[in-house]
Coordinates of C-alpha atoms in Angstrom, one line a residue:
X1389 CA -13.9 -4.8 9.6
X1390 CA -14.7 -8.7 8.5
X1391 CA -13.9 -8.7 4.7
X1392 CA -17.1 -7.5 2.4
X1393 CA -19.3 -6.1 5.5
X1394 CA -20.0 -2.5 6.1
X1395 CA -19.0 -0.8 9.4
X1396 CA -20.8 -3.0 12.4
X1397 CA -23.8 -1.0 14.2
X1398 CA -22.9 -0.6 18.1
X1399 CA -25.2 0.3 20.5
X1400 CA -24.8 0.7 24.6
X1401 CA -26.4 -2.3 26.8
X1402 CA -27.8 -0.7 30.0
X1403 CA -25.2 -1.4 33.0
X1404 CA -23.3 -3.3 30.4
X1405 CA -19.6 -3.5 31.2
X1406 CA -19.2 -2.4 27.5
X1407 CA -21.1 -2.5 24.0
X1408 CA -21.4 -5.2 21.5
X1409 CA -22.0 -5.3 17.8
X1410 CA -25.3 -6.3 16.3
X1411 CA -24.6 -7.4 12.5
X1412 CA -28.3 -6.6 11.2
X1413 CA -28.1 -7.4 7.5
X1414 CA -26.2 -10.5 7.2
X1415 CA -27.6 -14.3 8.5
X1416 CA -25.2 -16.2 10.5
X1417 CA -24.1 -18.5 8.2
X1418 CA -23.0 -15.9 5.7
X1419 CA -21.3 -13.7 8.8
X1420 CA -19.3 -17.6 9.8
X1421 CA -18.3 -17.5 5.9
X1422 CA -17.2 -13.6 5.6
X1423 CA -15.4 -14.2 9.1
X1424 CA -13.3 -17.2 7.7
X1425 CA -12.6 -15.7 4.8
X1426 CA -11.0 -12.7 6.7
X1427 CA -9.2 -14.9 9.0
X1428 CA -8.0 -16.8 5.9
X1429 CA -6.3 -12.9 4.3
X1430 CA -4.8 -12.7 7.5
X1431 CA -3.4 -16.3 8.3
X1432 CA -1.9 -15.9 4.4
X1433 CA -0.2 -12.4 5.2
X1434 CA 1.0 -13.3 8.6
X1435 CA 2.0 -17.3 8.3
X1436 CA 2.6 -17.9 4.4
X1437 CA 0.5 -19.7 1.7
X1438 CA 0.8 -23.1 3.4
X1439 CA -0.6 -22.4 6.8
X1440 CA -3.5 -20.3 4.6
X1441 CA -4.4 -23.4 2.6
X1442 CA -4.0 -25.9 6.2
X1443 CA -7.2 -23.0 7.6
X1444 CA -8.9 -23.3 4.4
X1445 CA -9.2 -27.2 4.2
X1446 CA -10.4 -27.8 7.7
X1447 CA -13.0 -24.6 8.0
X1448 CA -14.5 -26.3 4.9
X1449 CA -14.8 -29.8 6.1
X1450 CA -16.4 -28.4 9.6
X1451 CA -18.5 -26.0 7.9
X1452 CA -19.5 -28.6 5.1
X1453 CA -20.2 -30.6 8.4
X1454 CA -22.4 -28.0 9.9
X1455 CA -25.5 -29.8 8.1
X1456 CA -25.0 -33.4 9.0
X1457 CA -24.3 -32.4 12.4
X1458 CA -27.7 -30.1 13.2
X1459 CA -25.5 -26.9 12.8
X1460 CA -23.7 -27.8 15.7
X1461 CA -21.6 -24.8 15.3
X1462 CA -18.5 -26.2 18.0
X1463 CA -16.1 -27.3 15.6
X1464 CA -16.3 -23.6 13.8
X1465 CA -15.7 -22.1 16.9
X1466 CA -12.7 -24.6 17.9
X1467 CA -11.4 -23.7 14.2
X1468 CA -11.3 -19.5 14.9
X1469 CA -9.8 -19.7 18.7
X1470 CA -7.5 -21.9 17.6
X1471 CA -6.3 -19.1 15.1
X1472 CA -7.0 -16.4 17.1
X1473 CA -3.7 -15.9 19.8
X1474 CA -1.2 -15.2 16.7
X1475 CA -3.9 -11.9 16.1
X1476 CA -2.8 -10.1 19.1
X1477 CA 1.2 -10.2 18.3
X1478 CA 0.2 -10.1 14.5
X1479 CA 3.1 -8.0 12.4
X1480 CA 2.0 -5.7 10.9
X1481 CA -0.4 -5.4 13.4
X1482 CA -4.0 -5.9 13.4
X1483 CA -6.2 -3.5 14.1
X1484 CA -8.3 -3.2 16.7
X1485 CA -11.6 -2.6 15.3
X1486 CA -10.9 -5.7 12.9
X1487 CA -10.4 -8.0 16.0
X1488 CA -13.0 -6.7 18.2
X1489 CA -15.4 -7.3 14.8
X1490 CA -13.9 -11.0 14.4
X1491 CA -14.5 -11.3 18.5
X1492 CA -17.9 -10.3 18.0
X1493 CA -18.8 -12.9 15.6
X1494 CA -16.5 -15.9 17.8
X1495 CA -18.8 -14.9 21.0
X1496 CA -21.7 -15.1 17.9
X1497 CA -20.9 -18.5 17.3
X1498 CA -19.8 -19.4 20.9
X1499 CA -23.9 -18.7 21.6
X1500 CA -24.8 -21.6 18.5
X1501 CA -22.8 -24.5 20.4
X1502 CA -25.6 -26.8 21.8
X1503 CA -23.1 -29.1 23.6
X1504 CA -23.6 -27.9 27.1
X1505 CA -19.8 -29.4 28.4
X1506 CA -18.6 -27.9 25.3
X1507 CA -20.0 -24.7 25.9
X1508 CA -18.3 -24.4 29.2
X1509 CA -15.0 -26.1 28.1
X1510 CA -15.4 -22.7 25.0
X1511 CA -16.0 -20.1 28.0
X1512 CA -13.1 -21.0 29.6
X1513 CA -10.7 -21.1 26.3
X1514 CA -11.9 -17.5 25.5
X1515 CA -11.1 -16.4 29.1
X1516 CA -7.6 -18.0 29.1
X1517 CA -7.3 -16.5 25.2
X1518 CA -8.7 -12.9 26.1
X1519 CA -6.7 -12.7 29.3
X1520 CA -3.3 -14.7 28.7
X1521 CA -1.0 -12.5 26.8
X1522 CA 0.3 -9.1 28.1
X1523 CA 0.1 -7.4 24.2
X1524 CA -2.9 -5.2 23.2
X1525 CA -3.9 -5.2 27.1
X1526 CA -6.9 -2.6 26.7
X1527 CA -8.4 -4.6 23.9
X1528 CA -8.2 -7.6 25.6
X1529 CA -10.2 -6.5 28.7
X1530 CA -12.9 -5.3 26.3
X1531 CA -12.9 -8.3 24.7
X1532 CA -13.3 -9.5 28.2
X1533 CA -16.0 -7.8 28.5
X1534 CA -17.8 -8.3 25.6
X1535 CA -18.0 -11.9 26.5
X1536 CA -19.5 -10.7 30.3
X1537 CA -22.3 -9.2 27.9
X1538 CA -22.6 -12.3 26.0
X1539 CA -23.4 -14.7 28.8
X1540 CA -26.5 -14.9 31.1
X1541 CA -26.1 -13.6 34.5
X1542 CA -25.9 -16.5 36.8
X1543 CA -23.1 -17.5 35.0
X1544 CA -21.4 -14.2 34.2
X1545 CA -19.0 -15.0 37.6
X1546 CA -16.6 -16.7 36.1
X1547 CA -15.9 -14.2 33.4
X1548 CA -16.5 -11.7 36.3
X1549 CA -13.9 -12.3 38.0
X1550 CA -11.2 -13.1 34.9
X1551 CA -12.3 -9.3 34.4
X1552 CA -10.7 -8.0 37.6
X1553 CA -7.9 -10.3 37.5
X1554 CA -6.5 -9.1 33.8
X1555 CA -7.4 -5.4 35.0
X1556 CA -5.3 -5.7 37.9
X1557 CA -2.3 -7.4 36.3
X1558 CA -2.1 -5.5 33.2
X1559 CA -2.7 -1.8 35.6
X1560 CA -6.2 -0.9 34.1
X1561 CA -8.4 -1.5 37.2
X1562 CA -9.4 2.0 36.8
X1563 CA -11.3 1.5 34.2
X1564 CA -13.4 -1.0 36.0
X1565 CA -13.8 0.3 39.3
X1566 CA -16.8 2.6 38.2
X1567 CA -18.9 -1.3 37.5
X1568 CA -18.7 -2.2 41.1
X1569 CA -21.0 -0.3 42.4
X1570 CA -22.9 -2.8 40.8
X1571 CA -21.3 -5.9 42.6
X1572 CA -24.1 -6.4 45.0
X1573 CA -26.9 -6.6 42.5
X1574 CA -25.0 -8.9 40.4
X1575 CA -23.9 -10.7 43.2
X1576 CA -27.5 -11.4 43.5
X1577 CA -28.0 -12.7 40.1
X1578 CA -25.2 -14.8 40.1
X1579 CA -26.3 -16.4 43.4
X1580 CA -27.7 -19.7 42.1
X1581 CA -23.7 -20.5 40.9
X1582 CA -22.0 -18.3 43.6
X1583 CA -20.3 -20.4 47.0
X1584 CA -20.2 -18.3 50.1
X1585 CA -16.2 -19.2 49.6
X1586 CA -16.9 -17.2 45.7
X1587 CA -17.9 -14.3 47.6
X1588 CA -14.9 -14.4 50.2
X1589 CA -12.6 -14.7 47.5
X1590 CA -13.9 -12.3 45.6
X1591 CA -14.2 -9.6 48.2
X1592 CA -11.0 -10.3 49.5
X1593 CA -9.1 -9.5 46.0
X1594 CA -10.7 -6.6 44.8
X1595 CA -9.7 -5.5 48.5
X1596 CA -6.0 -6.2 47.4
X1597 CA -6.3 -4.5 43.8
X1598 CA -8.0 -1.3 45.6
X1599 CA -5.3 -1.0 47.7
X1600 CA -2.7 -1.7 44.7
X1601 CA -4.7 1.6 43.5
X1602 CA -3.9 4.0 46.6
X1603 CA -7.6 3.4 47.4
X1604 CA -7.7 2.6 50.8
X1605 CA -11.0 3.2 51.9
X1606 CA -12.5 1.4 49.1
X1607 CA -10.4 -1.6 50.5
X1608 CA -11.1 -1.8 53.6
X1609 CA -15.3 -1.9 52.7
X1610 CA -14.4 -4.6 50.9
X1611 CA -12.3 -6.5 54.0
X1612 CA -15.6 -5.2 56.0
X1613 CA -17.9 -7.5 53.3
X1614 CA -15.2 -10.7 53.8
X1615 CA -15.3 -10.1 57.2
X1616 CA -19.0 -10.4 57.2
X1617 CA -19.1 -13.4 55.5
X1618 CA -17.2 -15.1 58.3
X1619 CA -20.0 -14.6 60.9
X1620 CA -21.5 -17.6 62.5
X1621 CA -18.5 -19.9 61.7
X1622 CA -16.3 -21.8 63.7
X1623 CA -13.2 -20.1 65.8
X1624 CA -10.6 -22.7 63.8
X1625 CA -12.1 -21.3 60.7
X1626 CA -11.7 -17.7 62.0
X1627 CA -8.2 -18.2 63.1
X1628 CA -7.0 -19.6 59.7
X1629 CA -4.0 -18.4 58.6
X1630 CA -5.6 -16.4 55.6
X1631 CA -7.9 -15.4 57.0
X1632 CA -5.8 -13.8 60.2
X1633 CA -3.9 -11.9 57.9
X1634 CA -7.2 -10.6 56.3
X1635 CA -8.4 -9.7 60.0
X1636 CA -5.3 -8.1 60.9
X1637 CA -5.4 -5.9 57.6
X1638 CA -9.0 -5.0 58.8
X1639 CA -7.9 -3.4 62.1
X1640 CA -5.1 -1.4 61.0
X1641 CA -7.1 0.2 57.8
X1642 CA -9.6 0.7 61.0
X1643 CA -7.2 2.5 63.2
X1644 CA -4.8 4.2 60.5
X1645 CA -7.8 5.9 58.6
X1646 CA -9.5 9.3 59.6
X1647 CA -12.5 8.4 58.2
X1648 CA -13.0 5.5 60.3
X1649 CA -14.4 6.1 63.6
X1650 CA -17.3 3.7 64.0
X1651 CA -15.6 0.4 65.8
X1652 CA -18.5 -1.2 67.7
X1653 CA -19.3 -3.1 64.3
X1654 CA -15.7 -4.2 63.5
X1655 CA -15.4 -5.6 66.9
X1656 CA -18.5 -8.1 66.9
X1657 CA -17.1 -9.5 63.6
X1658 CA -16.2 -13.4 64.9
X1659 CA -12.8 -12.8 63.0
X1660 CA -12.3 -10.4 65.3
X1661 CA -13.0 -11.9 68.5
X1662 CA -11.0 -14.9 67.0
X1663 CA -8.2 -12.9 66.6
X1664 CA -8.1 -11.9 70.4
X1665 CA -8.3 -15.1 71.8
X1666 CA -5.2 -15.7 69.9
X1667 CA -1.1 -15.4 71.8
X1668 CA -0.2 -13.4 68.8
X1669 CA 0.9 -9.6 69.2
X1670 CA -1.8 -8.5 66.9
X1671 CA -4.6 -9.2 69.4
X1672 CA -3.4 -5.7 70.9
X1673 CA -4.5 -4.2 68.0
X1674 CA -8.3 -6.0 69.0
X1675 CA -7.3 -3.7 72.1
X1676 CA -6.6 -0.7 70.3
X1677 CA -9.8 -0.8 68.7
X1678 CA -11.3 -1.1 72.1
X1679 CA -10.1 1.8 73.5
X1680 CA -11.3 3.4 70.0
X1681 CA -15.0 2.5 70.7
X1682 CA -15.1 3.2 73.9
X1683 CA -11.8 4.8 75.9
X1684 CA -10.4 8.2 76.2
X1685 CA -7.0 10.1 75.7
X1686 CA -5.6 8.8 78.7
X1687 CA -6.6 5.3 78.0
X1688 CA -4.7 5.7 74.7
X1689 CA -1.4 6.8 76.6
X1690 CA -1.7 3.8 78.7
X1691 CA -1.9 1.5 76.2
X1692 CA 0.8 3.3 74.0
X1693 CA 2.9 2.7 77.1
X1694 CA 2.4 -0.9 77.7
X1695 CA 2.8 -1.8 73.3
X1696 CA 5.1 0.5 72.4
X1697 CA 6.3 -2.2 70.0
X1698 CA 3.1 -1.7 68.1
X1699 CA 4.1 2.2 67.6
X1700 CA 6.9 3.7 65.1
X1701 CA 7.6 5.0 61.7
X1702 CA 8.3 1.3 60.3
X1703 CA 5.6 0.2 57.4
X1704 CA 4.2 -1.9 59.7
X1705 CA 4.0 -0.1 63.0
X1706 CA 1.4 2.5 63.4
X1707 CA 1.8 6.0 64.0
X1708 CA 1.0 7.5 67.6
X1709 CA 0.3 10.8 66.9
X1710 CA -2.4 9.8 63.8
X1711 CA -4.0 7.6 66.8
X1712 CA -3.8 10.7 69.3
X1713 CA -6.1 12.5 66.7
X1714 CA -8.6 10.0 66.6
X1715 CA -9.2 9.4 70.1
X1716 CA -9.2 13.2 70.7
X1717 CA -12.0 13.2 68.3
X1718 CA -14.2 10.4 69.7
X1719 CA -13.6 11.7 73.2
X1720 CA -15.1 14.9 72.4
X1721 CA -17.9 13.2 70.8
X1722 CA -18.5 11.2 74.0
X1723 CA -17.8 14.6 75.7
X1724 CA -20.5 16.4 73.7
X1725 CA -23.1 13.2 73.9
X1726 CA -26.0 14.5 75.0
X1727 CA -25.1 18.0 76.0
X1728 CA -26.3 21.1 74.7
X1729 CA -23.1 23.2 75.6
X1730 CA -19.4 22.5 77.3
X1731 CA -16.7 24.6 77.8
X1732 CA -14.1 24.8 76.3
X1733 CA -12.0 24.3 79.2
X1734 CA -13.5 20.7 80.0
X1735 CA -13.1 20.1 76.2
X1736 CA -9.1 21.2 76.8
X1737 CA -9.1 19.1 79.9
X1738 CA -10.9 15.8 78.0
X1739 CA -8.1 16.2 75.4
X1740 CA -5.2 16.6 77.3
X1741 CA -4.4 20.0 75.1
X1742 CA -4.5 23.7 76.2
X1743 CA -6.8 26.1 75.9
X1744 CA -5.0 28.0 73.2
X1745 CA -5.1 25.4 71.3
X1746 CA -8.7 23.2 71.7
X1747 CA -10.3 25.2 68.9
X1748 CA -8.8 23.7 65.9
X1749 CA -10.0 20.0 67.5
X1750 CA -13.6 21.0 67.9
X1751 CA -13.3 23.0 64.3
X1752 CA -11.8 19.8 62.8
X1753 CA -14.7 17.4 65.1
X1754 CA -17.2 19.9 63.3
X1755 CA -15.4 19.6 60.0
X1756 CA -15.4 15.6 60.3
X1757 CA -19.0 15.6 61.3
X1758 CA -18.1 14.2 64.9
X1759 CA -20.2 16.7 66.4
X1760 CA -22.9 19.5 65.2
X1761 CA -22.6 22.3 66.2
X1762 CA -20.2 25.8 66.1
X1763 CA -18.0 27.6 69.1
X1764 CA -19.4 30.5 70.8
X1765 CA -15.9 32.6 71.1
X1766 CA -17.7 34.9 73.5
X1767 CA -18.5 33.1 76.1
X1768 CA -15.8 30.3 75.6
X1769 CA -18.3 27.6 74.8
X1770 CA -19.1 24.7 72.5
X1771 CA -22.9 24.3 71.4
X1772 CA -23.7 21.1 70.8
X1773 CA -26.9 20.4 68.3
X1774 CA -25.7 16.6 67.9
X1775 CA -22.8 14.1 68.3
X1776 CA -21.3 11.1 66.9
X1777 CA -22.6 8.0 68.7
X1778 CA -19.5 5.7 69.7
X1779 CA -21.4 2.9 71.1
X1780 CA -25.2 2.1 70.9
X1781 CA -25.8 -0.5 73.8
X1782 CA -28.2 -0.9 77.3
X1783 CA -27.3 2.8 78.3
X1784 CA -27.8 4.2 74.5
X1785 CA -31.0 2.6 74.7
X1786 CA -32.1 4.1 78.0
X1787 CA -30.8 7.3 76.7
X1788 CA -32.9 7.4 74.1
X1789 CA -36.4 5.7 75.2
X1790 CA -36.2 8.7 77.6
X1791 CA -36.0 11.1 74.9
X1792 CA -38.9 9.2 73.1
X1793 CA -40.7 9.6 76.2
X1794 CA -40.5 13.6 76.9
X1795 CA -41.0 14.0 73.1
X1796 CA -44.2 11.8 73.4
X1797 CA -45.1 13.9 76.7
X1798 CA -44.5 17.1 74.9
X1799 CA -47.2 15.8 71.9
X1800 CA -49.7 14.9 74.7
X1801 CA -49.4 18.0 76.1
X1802 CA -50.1 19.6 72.6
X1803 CA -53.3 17.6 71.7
X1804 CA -54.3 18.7 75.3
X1805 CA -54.0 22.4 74.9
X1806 CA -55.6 22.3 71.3
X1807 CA -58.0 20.3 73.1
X1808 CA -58.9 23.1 75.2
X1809 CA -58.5 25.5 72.7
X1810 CA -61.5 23.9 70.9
X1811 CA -63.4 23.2 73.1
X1812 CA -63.6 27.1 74.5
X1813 CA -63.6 28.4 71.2
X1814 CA -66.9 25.8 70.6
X1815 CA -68.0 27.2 74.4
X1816 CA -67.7 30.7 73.0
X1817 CA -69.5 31.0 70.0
X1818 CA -72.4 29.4 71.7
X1819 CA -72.9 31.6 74.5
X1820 CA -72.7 34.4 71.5
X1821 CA -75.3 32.3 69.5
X1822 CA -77.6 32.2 72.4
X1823 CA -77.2 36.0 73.3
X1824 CA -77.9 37.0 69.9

């Protein structure tokens, strides 16, 4: 705790990346003094007498200053930061609760300078302070984001994104990824300060330090949201060498991962169609995905026979038998499109499998949520409630304006009969009205 002050009050900021302190009892200029005079103890037990009396003599010329100058409180600030890097590697050490109370009044005074470049320049020096040194890594990604809560949101990015990067390095991105479900509000607030080449950037490494984490899935959303941003631009800009790589990334988390089976988005990206336009080998992975959105088993053993190169146990080949599964599944949703039954011998014969085994691929379709629906043993059937829709194009359309139309024929027909219904029920109690 700062010298002569009682145990800070901390309270939880709603969808605040952390808390921050709230020194209720003591003014400002009393908490700048009590603050010096702590950093003073501590410069004296770490440096020696003479690097304790250097602190002293200039924190009392800029705080004599603080008058004359409007309480321009910049030079004070200047004077802490510039003391503040020897706390983290501090022998004995420092204690956390002592720093993150000193931190709290340094972002307290960074909030007094009225300079506006200075301001900026200050923001900066405690991002580069907070997230420069290895030591005390947990601390100094609260401290990180303290400051977050500090600033106003349109220009939170900056601290934003010093955030991820110190998480990532020091191997505590875990304890941010729970705040990005936020991303897309604050993206929102920070729009007024945030490029479209921000946003790229932005998705593009949390993408990397997901994947860092084992979480695939999460990483390829984010490639998804990069690849978005992309739309409407130029094929040179596409075909950049970054962004290529990106692209290719995209389409093998798209074909590697089970839970991706939805490629008629993927392939209308304009990275994507850039990518096939290109000589390289990877637009046969633009291929792949094509037979993904809309081929069949066979069409998958053709094209595994004409790129074999693309297939093997190498990191960076893909595996032909977790692409088998796939297609197996999407075929049978095609299969089961707009039936109410099939058999399970047509389901063996669209899979290329036998009989004997064609259950556990419409129990795993099921499981996956490919289809809806259960297998009557019996009668050697699948019953279909529902299916995954592969494509939704002119035929999809047709499909369905045809179902809208029986369904709207089948209400007619409804109103109709209630129609009649009241109408002889009306007829009926007046011939009894006039018999009586």
């Amino acid at each position: 705790r700062i010298a002569g002050r009682a145990s800070p009050h901390w309270r939880v900021r709603r969808s605040a990346m952390t808390t921050f302190i709230n020194y209720s009892s003591v003014g400002d200029d009393d908490a700048t003094v009590q603050g010096a005079e702590w950093l003073q103890r501590t410069i004296l037990q770490q440096q020696g007498p003479e690097a304790e009396q250097e602190f002293v003599n200039k924190f009392q010329e800029v705080y004599n200053a603080l008058e004359s100058s409007r309480f321009d409180y910049g030079p004070v600030f200047d004077l802490f930061v510039e003391h503040s890097e020897e706390l983290f590697h501090a022998k004995p050490e420092v204690s956390a609760l002592d720093l993150e109370s000193f931190f709290a009044l340094v972002l307290q005074t960074l909030l007094q300078i009225e300079d506006q470049d200075h301001l900026e320049r200050a923001v900066q020096t405690l991002c580069d302070l907070f997230s420069g040194g290895s030591g005390q890594a947990e601390l100094r990604l609260r401290l990180l984001m303290m400051l977050y809560n500090t600033w106003t949101p349109p220009t939170r990015y900056r601290v934003f994104k010093r955030i991820l990067e110190h998480a990532a390095k020091t191997e505590l991105f875990d304890q941010v990824v729970g705040y990005l479900e936020h991303l897309d509000d604050w993206m929102e607030e920070w729009a007024p300060v945030l490029t479209v080449e921000d946003k790229r950037e932005l998705h593009c490494n949390i993408s990397s330090y997901m994947r860092a984490m084992g979480k695939r899935v999460d990483a390829f959303q984010h490639l998804k949201k990069y690849s978005l941003l992309f739309q409407g631009e130029s094929s040179e800009a596409c075909n950049a060498k970054p962004v290529r790589e990106v692209t290719i990334q995209l389409l093998k988390d798209a074909v590697q991962l089970p839970t991706v089976i939805q490629f008629d988005d993927i392939l209308a990206y304009d990275t994507v169609k850039a990518l096939a336009t290109t000589k390289t080998d990877h637009k046969d992975l633009v291929d792949l995905c094509k037979v993904f959105l809309s081929g069949t088993v066979n069409d998958l053993r053709d094209f595994h026979t004409k790129n074999k190169k693309l297939f093997g146990d190498k990191e960076d080949q893909l595996s032909f038998e977790d692409t088998m599964s796939k297609i197996r599944l999407l075929t049978l949703a095609t299969l089961a499109h707009g039936r109410a039954e099939i058999d399970l011998a047509e389901v063996a014969a669209a899979l290329e499998e036998s009989e004997d085994n064609v259950e556990p691929w419409v129990v795993r379709a099921i499981s996956e949520g490919v289809i809806d629906g259960r297998i009557d043993q019996l009668n050697r059937k699948v019953l279909v409630k529902s299916s995954f829709q592969r494509t939704f194009e002119k035929k999809e359309w047709a499909f369905l304006d045809t179902k809208l139309s029986q369904w709207i024929d089948n209400l007619e027909n409804v109103i109709v009969f209630i129609g009649e219904q009241k109408a002889l029920k009306n007829s009926t109690m007046g011939a009894l009205a006039g018999a009586s």
